[in-house]
Coordinates of C-alpha atoms in Angstrom, one line a residue:
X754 CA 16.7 45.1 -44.9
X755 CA 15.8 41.3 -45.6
X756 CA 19.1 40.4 -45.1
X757 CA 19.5 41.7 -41.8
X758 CA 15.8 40.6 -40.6
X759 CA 16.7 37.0 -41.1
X760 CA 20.0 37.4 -39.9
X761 CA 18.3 38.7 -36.7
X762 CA 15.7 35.8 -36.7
X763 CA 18.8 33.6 -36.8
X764 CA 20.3 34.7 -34.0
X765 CA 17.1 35.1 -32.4
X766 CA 16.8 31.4 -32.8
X767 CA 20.1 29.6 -31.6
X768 CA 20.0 32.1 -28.5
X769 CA 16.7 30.5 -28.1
X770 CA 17.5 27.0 -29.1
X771 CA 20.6 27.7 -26.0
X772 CA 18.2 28.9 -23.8
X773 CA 16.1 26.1 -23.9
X774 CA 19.3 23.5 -24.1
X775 CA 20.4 25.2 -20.8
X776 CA 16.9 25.0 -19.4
X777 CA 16.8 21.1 -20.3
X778 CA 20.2 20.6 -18.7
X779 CA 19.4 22.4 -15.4
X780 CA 16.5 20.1 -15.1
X781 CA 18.2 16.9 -15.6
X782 CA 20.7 18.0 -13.0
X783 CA 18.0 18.3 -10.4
X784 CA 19.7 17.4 -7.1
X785 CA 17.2 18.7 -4.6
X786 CA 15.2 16.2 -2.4
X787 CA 11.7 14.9 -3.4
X788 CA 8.5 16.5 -2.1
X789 CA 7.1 13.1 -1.5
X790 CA 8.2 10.9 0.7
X791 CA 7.4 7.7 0.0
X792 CA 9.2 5.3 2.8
X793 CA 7.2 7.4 5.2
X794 CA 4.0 7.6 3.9
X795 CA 3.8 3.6 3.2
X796 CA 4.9 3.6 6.1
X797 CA 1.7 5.1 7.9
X798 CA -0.7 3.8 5.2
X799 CA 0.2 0.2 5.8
X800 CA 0.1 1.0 9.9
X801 CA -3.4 2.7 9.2
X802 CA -4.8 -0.8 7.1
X803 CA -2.6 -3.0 10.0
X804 CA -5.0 -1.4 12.6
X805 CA -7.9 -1.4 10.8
X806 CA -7.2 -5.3 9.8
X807 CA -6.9 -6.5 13.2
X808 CA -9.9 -4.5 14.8
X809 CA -12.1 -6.4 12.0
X810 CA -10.4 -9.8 12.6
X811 CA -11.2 -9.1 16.3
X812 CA -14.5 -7.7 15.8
X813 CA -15.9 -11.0 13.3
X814 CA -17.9 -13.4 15.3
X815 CA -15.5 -16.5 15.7
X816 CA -18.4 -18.5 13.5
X817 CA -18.6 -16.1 10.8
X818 CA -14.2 -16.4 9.9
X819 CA -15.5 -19.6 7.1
X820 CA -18.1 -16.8 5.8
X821 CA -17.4 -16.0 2.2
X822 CA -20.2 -14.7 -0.1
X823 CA -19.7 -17.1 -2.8
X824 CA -18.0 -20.6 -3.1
X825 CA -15.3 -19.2 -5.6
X826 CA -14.7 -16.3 -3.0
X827 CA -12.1 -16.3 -0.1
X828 CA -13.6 -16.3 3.3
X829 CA -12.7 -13.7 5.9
X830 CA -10.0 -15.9 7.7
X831 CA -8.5 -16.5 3.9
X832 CA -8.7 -12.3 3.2
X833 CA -7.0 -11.8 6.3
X834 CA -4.4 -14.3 5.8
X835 CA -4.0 -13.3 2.1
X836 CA -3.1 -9.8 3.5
X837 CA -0.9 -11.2 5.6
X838 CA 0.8 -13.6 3.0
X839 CA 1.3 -10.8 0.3
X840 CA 3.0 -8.9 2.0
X841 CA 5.8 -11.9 2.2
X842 CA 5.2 -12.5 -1.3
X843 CA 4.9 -8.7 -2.4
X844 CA 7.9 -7.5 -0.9
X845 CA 9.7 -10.7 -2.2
X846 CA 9.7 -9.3 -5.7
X847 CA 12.2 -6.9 -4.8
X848 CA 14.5 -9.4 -3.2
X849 CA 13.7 -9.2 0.3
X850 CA 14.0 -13.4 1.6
X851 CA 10.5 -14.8 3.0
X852 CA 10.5 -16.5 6.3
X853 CA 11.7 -19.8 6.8
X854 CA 8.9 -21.9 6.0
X855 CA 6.7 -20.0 4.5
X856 CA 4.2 -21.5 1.8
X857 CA 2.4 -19.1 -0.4
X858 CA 0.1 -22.5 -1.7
X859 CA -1.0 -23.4 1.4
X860 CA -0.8 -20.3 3.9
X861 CA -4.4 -18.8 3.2
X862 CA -6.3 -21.9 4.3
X863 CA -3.5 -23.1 6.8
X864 CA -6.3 -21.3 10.3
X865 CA -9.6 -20.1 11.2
X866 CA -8.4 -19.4 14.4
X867 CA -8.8 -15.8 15.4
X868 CA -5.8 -15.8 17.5
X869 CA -3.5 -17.3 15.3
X870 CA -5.0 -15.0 12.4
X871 CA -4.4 -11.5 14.1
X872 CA -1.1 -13.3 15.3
X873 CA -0.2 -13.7 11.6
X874 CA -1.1 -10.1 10.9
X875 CA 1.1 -8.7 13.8
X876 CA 4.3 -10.9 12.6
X877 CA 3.7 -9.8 8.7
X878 CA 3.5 -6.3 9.4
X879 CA 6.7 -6.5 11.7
X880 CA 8.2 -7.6 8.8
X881 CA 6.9 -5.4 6.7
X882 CA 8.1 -2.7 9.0
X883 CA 11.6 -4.0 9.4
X884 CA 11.8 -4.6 5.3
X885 CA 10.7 -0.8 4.2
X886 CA 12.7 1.0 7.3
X887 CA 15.9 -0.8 6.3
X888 CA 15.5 0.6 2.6
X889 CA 17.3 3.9 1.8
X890 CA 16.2 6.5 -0.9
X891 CA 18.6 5.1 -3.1
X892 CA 16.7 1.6 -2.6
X893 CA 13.2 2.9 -3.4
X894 CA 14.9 4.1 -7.0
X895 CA 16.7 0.4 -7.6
X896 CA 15.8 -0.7 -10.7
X897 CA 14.0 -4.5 -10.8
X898 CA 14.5 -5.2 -14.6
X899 CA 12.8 -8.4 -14.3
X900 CA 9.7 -6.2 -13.3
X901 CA 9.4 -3.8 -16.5
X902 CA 11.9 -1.4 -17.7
X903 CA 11.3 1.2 -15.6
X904 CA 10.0 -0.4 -12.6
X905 CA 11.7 0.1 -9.2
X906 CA 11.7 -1.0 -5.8
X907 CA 9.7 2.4 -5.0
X908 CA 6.9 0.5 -7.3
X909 CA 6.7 -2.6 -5.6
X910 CA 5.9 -0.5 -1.9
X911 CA 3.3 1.3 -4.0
X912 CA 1.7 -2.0 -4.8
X913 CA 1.9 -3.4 -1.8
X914 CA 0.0 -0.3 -0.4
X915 CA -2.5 -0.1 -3.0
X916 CA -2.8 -4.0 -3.1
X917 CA -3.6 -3.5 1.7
X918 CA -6.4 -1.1 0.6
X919 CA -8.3 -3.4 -1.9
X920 CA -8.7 -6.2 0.8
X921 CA -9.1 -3.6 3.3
X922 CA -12.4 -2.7 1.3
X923 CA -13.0 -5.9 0.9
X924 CA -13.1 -6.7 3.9
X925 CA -15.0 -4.2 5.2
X926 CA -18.0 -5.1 2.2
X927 CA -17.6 -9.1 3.7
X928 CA -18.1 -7.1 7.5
X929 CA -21.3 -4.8 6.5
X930 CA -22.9 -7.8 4.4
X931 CA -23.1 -9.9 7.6
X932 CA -24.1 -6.8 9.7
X933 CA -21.0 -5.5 11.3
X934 CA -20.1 -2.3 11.4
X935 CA -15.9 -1.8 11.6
X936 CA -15.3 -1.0 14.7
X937 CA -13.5 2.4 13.8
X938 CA -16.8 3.7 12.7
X939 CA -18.3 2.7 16.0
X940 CA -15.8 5.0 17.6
X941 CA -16.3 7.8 15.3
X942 CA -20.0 7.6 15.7
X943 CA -19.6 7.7 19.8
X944 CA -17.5 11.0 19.1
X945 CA -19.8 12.2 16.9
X946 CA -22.7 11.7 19.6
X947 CA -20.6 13.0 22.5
X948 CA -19.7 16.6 20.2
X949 CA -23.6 16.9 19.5
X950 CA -24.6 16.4 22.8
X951 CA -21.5 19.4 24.4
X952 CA -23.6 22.1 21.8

């Protein structure tokens, strides 16, 4: 009776063991498309913060672009610029070529010119646009090596969608510490008092 009870867990237990092999196997052949989509959605978050920075850069008096709450702290012009810049340099470490002429040193500081600023925005965003719609699935999964073992040209478009939001926020701090409120809220408070005066 033993005998055949542990004979029985033995073949209980490779017929598991090949279950689970088979199971593991299936799943590493996994051929069926992604539920996120991660071109697109960059794609529409980096449109979102492109609006959002230009409204502010239009919406900052013209003597407040120099602001900056502390010496060792960029002033608008340079947060808007920075955005701007970063996304040359960002999208650079996945081998996509900077403009001509381009100077990460010097770029930040190089106008406080509002025109010029929200002129910078528009060009590094068409770039932008131009860099991630040329890339394929199989791009976004392209190893970079010289980035960490695992890391991939997917990662660098997260980080240069994470990286838009943090000076987004921070630009919107610099906006309500000198009294501005972003111009999208203004909108959304007009809607808000138009709906409660229909009821």
């Amino acid at each position: 009776m033993r005998k055949m009870f542990l004979a029985a867990f033995v073949i209980s237990l490779a017929m598991s063991a090949g279950t689970i092999n088979a199971l593991a196997q299936d799943a590493a052949a996994d051929h069926t498309a992604p539920s996120y989509d991660l071109k697109a959605q960059s794609l529409q978050d980096l449109e979102g913060v492109q609006k959002k920075m230009v409204a502010l850069a239009n919406a900052v008096p013209a003597d407040k672009l120099t602001w900056r709450p502390s010496p060792d702290s960029r002033s608008f012009a340079e947060v808007f610029l920075h955005v701007s810049g970063e996304r040359y340099q960002i999208l650079a470490l996945m081998g996509t070529p900077q403009p001509a002429g381009f100077d990460g040193k010097t770029y930040e500081k190089s106008t406080t010119d509002r025109a010029q600023i929200v002129e910078e925005l528009n060009k590094s965003w068409e770039f932008t646009k131009t860099a991630i719609n040329g890339m394929t699935n199989a791009d976004f999964a392209k190893l970079l090596p010289k980035l960490g073992p695992q890391a991939n040209a997917g990662d660098v478009i997260y980080i240069l969608v994470a990286d838009a939001h943090e000076h987004l926020g921070q630009s919107i701090a610099y906006a309500r510490e000198n009294g501005i409120v972003p111009p999208w809220t203004i909108e959304a408070q007009k809607r808000a008092a138009e709906k409660k005066d229909q009821k």
